[in-house]
PDB file of C-alpha atoms in Angstrom:
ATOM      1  CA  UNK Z  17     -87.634 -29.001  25.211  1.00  0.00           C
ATOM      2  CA  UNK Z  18     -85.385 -26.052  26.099  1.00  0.00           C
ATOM      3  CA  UNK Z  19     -82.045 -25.732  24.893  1.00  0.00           C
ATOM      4  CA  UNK Z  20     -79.358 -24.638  26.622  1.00  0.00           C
ATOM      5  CA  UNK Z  21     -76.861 -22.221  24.592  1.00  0.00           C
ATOM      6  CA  UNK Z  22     -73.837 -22.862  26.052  1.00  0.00           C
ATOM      7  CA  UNK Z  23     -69.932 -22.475  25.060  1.00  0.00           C
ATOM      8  CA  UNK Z  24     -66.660 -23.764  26.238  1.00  0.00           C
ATOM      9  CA  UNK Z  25     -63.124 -22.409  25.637  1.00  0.00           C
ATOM     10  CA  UNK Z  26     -59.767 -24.268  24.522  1.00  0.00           C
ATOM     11  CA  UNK Z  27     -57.419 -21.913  26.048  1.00  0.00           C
ATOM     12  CA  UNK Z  28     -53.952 -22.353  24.045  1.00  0.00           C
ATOM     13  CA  UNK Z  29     -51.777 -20.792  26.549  1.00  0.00           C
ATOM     14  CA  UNK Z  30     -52.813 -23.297  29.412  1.00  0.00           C
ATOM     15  CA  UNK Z  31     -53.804 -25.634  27.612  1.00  0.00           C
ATOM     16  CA  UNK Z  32     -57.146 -26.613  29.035  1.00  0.00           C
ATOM     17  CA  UNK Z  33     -60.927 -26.127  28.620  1.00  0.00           C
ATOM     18  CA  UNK Z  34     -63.031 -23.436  30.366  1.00  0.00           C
ATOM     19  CA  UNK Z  35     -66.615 -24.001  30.500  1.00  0.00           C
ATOM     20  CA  UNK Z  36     -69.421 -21.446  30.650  1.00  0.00           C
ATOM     21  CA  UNK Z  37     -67.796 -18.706  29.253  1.00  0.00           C
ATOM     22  CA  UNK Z  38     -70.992 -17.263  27.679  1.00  0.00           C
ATOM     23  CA  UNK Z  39     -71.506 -16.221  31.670  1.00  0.00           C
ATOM     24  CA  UNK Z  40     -68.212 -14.263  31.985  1.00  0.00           C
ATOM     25  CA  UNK Z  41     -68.549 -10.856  33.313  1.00  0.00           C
ATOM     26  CA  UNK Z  42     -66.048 -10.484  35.735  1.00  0.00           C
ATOM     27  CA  UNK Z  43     -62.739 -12.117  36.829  1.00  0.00           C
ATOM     28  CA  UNK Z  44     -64.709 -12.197  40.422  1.00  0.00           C
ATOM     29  CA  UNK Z  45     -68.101 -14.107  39.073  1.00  0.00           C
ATOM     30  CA  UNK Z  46     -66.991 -17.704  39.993  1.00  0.00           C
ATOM     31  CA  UNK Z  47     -69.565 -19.089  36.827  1.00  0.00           C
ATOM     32  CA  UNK Z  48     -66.294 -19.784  34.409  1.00  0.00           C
ATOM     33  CA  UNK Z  49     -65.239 -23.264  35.279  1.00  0.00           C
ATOM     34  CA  UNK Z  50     -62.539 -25.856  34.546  1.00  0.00           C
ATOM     35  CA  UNK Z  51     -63.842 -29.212  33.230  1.00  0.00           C
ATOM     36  CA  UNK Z  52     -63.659 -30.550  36.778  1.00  0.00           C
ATOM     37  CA  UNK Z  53     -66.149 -28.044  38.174  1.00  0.00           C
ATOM     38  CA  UNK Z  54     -63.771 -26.040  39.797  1.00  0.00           C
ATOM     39  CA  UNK Z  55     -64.054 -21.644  39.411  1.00  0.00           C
ATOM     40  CA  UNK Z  56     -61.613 -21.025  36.491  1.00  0.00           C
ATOM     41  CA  UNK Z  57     -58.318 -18.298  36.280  1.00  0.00           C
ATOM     42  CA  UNK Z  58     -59.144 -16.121  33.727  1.00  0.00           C
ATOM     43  CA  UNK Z  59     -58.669 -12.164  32.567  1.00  0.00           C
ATOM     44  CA  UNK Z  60     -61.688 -11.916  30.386  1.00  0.00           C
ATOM     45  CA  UNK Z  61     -64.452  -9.513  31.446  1.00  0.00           C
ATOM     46  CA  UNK Z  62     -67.115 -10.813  29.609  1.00  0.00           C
ATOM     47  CA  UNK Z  63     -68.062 -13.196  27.003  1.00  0.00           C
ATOM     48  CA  UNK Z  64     -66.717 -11.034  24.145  1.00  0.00           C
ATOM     49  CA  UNK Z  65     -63.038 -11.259  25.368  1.00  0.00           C
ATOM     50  CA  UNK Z  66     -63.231 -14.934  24.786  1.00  0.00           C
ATOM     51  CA  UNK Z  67     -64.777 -14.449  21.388  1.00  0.00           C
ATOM     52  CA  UNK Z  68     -61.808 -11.708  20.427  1.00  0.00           C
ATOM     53  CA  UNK Z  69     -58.710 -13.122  21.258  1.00  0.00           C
ATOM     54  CA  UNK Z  70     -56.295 -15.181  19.705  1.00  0.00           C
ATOM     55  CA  UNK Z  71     -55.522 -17.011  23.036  1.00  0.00           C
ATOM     56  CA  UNK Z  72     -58.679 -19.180  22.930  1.00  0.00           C
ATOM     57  CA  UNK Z  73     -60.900 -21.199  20.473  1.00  0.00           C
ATOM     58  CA  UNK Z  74     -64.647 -20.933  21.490  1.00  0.00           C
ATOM     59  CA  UNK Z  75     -66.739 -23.729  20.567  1.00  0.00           C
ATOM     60  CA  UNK Z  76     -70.579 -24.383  21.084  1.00  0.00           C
ATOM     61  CA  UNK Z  77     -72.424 -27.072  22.932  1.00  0.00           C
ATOM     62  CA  UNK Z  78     -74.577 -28.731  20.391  1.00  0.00           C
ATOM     63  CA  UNK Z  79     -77.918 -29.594  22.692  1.00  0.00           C
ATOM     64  CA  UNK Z  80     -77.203 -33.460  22.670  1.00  0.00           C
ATOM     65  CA  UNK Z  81     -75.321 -35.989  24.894  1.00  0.00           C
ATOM     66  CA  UNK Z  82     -73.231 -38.846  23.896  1.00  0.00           C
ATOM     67  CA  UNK Z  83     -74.326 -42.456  25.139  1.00  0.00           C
ATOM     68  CA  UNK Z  84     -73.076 -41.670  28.477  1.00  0.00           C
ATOM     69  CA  UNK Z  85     -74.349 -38.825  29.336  1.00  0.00           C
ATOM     70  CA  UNK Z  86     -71.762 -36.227  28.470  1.00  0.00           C
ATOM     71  CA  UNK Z  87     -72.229 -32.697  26.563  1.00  0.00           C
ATOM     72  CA  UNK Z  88     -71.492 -32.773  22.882  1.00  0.00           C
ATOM     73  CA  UNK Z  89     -69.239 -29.655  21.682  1.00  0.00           C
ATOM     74  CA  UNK Z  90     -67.765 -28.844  18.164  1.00  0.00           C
ATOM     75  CA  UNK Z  91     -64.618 -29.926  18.438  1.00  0.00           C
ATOM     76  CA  UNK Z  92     -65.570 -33.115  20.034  1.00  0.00           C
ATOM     77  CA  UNK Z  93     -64.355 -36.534  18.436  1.00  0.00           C
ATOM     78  CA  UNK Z  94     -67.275 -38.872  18.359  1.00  0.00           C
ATOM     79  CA  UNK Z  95     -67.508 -42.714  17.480  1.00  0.00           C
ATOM     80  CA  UNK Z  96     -71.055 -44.319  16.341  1.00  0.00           C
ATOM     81  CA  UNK Z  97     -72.115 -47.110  14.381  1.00  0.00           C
ATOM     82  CA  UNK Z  98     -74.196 -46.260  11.412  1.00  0.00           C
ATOM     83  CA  UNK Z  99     -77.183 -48.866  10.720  1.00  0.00           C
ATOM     84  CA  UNK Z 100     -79.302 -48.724   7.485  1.00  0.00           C
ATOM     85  CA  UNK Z 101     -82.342 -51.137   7.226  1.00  0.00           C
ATOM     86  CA  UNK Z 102     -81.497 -52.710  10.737  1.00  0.00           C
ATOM     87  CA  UNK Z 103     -78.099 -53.603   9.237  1.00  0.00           C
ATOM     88  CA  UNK Z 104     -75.173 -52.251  10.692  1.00  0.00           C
ATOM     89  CA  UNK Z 105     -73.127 -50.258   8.081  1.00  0.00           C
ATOM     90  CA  UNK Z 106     -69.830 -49.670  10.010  1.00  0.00           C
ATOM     91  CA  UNK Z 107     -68.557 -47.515  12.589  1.00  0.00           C
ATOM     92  CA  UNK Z 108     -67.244 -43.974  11.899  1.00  0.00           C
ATOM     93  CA  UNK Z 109     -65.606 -41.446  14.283  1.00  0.00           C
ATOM     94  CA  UNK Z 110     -65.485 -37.915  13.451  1.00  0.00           C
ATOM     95  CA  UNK Z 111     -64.807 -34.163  14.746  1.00  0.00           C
ATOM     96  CA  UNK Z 112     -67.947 -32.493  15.442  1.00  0.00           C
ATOM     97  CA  UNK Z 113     -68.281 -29.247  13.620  1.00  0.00           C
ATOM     98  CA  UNK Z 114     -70.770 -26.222  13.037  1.00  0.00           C
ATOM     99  CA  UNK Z 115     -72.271 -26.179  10.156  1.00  0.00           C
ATOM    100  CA  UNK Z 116     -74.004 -22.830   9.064  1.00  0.00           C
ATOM    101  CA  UNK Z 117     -73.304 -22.952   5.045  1.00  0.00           C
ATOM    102  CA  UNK Z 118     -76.336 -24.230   3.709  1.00  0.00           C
ATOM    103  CA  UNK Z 119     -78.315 -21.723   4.996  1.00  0.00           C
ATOM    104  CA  UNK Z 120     -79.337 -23.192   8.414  1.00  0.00           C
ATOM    105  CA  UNK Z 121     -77.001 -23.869  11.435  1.00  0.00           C
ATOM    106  CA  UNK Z 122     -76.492 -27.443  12.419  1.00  0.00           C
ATOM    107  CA  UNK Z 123     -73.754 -29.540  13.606  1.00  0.00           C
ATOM    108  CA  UNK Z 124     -71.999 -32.564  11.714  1.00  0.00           C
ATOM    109  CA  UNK Z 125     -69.326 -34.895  12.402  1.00  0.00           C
ATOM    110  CA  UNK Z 126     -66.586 -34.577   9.711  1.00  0.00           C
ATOM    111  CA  UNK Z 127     -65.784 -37.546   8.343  1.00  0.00           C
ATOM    112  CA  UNK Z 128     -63.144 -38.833   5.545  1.00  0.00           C
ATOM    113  CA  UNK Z 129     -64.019 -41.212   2.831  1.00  0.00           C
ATOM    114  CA  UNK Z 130     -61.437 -41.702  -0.057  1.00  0.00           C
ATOM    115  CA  UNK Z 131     -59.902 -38.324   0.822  1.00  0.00           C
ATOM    116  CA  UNK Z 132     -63.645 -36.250   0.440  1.00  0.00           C
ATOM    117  CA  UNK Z 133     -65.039 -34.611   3.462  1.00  0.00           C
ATOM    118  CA  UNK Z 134     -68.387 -36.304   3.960  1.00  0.00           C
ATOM    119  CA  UNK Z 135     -70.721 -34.582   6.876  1.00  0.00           C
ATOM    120  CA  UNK Z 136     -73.361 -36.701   8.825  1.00  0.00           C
ATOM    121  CA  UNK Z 137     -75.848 -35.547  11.342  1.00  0.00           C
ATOM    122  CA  UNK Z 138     -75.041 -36.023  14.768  1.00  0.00           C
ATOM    123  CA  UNK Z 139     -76.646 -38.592  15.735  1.00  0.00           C
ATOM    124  CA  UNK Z 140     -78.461 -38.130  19.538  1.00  0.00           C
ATOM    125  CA  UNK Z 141     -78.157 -41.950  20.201  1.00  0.00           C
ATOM    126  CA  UNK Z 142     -75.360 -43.920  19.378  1.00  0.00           C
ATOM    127  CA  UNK Z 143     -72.456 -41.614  19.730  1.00  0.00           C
ATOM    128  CA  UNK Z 144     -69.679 -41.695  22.308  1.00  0.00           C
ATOM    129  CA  UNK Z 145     -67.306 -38.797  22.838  1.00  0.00           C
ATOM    130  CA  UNK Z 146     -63.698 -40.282  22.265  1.00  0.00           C
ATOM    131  CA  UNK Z 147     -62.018 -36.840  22.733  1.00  0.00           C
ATOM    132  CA  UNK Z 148     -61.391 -34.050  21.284  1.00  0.00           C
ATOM    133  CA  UNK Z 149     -59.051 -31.936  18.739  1.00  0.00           C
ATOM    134  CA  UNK Z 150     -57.106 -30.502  21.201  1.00  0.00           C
ATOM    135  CA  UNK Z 151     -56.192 -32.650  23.558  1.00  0.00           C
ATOM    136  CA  UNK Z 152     -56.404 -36.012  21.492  1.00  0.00           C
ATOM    137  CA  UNK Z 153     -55.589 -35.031  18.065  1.00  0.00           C
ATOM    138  CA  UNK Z 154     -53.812 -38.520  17.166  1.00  0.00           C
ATOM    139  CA  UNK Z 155     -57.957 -39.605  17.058  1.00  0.00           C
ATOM    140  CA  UNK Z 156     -57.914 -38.008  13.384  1.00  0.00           C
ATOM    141  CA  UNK Z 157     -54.268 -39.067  12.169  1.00  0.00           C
ATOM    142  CA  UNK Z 158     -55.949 -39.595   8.311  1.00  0.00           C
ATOM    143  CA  UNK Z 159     -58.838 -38.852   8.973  1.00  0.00           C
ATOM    144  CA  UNK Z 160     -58.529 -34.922   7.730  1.00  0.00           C
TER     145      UNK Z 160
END
């Protein structure tokens, strides 16, 4: 299975996502889009003025889809029931991070449990995307 490398940006000025930046090379290139599919406004000439500057926040898409189909990025609030021994455990919802501190990359959902940061693997089936940090940060009121 292939998988894609792809990135989005929160841009803080405008508040919004753009999506595809990793394709960026000109203003003219039509591949940066808004979350609707639409070509995105931007100044950046290529990928690397996303990456260096202070206006945006670049996340990664981590290769797997929530329940309904859509695109899992860091950043990304998630909900999924956890099951051990066919027996549900409970329900968690988390921000989806990146994870490259124990000496491999992965992604996790952050969790909180008695005030310690406790880090799952994403799980491919299960998880719904609820929102994100940006735009629905009142998802993680105590959670952080």
């Amino acid at each position: 299975m292939k998988r894609e490398i792809k990135f989005r940006a929160w841009d803080k000025v405008h508040e919004c996502y753009l999506y595809d930046v990793q394709g960026a090379y000109d203003t003219l290139s039509g591949c940066v889009k808004y979350e609707n599919g639409e070509n995105a406004v931007y100044d950046e000439e290529c990928f690397d003025g996303f990456l260096n500057n202070d206006q945006y926040v670049v996340e990664q898409f981590t290769g797997l889809t929530d329940m309904n189909g859509r695109k899992v990025y860091e950043g990304d609030i998630v909900r999924y029931s956890a099951w051990h021994d066919g027996e549900p455990t409970g329900v968690f919802q988390g921000e989806v991070v990146y994870d490259g501190d124990l000496g491999m990359a992965s992604f996790n959902i952050r969790l909180d449990h008695d005030y310690e940061i406790d880090r799952a693997v994403v799980p491919a089936i299960g998880a719904e995307i609820m929102g994100n940090v940006f735009e629905n940060p009142e998802l993680l009121e105590g959670k952080q």
